[in-house]
Short mmCIF file of C-alpha atoms in Angstrom, two decimals:
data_model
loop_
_atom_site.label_atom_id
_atom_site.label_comp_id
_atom_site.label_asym_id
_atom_site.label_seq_id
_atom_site.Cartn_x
_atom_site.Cartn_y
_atom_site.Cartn_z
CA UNK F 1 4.56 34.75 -20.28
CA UNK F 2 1.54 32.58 -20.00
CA UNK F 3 3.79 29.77 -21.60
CA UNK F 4 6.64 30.28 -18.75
CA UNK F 5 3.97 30.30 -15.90
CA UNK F 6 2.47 26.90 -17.32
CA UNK F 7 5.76 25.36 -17.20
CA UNK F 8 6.02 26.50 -13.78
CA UNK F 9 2.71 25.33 -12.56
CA UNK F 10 3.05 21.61 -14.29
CA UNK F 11 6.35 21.49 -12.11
CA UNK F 12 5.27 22.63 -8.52
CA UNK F 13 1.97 20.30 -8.66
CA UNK F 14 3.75 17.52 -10.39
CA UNK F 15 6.86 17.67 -8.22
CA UNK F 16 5.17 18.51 -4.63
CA UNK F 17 2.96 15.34 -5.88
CA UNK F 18 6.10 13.20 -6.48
CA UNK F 19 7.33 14.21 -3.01
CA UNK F 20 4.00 13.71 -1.30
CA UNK F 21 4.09 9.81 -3.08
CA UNK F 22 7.56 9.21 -2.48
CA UNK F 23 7.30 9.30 1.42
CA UNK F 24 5.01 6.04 0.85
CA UNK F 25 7.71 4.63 -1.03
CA UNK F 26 9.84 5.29 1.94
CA UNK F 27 7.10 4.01 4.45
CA UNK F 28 6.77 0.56 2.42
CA UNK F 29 10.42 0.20 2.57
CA UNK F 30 10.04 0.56 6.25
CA UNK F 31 7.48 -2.63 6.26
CA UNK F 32 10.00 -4.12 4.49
CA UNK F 33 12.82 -4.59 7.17
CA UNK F 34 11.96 -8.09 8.23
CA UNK F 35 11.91 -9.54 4.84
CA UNK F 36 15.50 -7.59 4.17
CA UNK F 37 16.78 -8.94 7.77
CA UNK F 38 16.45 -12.46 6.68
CA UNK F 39 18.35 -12.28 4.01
CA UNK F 40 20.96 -9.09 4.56
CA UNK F 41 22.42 -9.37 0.97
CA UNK F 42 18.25 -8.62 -0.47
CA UNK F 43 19.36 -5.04 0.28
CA UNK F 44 22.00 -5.13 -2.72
CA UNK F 45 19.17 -5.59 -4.63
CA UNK F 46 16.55 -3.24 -3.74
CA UNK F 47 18.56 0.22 -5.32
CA UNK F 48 19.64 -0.87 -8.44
CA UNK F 49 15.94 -2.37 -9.02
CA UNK F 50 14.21 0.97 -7.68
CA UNK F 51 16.37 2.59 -9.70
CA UNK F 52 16.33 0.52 -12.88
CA UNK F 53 12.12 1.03 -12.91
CA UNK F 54 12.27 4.72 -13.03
CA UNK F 55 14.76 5.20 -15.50
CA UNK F 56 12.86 2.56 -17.96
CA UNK F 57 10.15 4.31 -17.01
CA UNK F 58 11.35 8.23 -18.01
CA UNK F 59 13.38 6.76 -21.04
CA UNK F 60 10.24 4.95 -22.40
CA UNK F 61 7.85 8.20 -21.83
CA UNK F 62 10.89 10.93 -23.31
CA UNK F 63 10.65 8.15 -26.42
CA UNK F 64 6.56 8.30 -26.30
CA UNK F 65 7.07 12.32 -25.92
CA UNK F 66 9.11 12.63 -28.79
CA UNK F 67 7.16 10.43 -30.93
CA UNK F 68 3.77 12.62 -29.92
CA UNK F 69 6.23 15.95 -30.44
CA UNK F 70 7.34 14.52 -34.15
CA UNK F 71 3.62 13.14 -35.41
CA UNK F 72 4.84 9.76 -36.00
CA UNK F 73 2.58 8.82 -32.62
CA UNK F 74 -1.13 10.51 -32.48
CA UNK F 75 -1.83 11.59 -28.76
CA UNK F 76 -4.59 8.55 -28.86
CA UNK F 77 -4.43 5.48 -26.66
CA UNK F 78 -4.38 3.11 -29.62
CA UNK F 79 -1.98 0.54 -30.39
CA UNK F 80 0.23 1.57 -33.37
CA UNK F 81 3.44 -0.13 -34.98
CA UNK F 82 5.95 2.82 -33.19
CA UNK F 83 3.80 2.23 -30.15
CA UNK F 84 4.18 -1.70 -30.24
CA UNK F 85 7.93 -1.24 -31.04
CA UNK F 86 8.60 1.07 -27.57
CA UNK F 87 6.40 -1.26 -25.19
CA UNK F 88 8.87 -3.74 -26.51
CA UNK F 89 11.59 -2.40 -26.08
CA UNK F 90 10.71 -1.77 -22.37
CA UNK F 91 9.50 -5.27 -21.38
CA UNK F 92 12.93 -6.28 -22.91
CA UNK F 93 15.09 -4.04 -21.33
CA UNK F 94 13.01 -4.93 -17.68
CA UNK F 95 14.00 -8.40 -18.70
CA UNK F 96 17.42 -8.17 -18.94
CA UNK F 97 18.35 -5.82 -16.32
CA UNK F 98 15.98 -7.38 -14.14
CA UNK F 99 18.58 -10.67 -14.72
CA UNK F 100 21.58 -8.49 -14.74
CA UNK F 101 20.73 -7.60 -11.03
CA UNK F 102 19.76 -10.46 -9.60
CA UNK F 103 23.58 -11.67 -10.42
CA UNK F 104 25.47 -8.61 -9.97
CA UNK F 105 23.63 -7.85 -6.26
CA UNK F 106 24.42 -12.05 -5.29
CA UNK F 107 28.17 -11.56 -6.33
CA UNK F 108 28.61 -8.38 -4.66
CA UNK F 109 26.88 -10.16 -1.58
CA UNK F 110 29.42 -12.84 -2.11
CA UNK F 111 32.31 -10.65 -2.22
CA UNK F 112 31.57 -8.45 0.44
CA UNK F 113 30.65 -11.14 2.78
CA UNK F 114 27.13 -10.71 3.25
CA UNK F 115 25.20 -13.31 4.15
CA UNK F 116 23.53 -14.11 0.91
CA UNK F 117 20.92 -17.06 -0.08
CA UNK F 118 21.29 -19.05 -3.26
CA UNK F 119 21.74 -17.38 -6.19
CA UNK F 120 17.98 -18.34 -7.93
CA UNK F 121 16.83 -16.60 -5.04
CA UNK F 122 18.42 -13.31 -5.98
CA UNK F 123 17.65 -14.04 -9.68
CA UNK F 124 14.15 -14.64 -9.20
CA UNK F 125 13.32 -11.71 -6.76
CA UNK F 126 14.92 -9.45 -9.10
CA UNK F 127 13.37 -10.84 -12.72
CA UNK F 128 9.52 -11.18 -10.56
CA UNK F 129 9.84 -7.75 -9.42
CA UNK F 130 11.61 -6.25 -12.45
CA UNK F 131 9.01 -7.76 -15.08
CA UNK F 132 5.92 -7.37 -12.79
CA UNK F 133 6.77 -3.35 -12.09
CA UNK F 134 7.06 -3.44 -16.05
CA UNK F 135 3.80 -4.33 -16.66
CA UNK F 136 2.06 -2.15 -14.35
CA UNK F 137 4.42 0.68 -15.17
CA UNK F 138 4.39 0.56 -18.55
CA UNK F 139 0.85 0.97 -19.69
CA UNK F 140 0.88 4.18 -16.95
CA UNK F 141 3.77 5.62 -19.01
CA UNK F 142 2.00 5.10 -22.04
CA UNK F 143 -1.17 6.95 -20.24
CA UNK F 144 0.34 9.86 -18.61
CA UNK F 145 2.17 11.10 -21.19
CA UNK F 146 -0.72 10.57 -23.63
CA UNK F 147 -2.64 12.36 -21.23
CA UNK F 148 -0.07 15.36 -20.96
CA UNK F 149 0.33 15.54 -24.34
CA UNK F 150 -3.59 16.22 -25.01
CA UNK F 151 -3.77 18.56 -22.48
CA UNK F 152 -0.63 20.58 -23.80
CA UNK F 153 1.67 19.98 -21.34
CA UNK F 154 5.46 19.10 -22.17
CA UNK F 155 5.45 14.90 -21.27
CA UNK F 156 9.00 15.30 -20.61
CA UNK F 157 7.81 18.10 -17.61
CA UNK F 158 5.26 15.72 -16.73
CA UNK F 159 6.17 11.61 -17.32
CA UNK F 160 9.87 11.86 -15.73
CA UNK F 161 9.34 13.04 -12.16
CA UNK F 162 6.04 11.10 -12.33
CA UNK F 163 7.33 7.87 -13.46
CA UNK F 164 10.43 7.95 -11.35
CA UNK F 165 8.24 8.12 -8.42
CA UNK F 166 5.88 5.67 -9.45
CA UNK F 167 8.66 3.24 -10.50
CA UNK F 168 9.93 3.55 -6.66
CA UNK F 169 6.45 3.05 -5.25
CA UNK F 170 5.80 -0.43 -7.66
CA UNK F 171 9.13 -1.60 -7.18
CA UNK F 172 9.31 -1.32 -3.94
CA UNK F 173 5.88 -3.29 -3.94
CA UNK F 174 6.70 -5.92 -6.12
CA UNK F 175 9.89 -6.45 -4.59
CA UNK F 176 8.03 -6.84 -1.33
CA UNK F 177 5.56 -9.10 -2.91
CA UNK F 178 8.88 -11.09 -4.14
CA UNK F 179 10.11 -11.57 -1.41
CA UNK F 180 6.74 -13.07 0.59
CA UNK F 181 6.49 -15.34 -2.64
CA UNK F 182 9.86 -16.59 -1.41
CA UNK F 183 9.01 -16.95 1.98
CA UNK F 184 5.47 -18.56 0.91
CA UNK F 185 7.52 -20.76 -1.55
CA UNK F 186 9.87 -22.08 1.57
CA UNK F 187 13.20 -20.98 0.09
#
């Protein structure tokens, strides 16, 4: 039983914390709106990028959580082979979708008429924001479900919800910070 109320107790705090943080995510998005307004096809890009941190971010801490669950990671914060291997893997996967986006959300602004910048614009919004949130995100992954692990809790109950929301918070950030690079750069 004691087993069944843990469970229960790492979800409400972890989940009524994920709702608690994702309102900010919502309010930065709101400070946003004049950096979407001038350029109307940026907001193609925002989902798909707030979307593509989170699910890096729960795939690369269910990998982490496994590895701790099998042995073949210790539940230190020391950089090992498997360890090097996953962080890898991230960064390249933030990479490449990062790319993947900025394209895809300029030729869906192109075909649904949106008035959309140059194409480097979308590209480079989407790869600064993508690899930046990837290096803030993943080291926090690596930590929190370290951290879970030690303190017995399941990292899958634990690094999912909390990732996902962090991933929208940084995101939305970097994408933000993107797009004031942009403006700073005169593009």
């Amino acid at each position: 039983m004691s087993g069944q109320r843990s469970i229960f107790f790492q979800q409400v705090v972890i989940l009524s914390a994920c709702a608690l943080l994702d309102l900010t995510a919502g309010s930065v998005l709101e400070h946003m709106r004049h950096g979407l307004e001038a350029l109307p096809g940026l907001i193609i890009l925002v989902p798909p990028l707030i979307d593509m941190r989170g699910n890096i971010g729960c795939a690369l801490g269910s990998r982490l959580g496994t590895a701790l669950h099998l042995g073949t990671i210790k539940p230190r914060l020391a950089i090992t082979h498997e360890l090097k291997i996953n962080v890898l893997s991230a960064i390249i996967v933030s990479v490449l979708a990062s790319f993947a986006v900025g394209i895809l959300s300029f030729t869906i602004g192109v075909l649904a008429n949106q008035a959309v910048g140059p194409p480097y614009i979308f590209v480079f919004i989407a790869l600064f924001a993508g690899i930046l949130s990837g290096l803030i995100l993943i080291p926090i992954t690596v930590i929190i479900t370290t951290v879970a692990y030690r303190r017995r809790w399941d990292p899958d109950n634990v690094t999912a919800p909390l990732m996902t929301t962090l991933g929208d918070i940084v995101a939305i950030l970097c994408i933000f910070l993107a797009v004031v690079l942009v403006g700073w750069l005169g593009w």
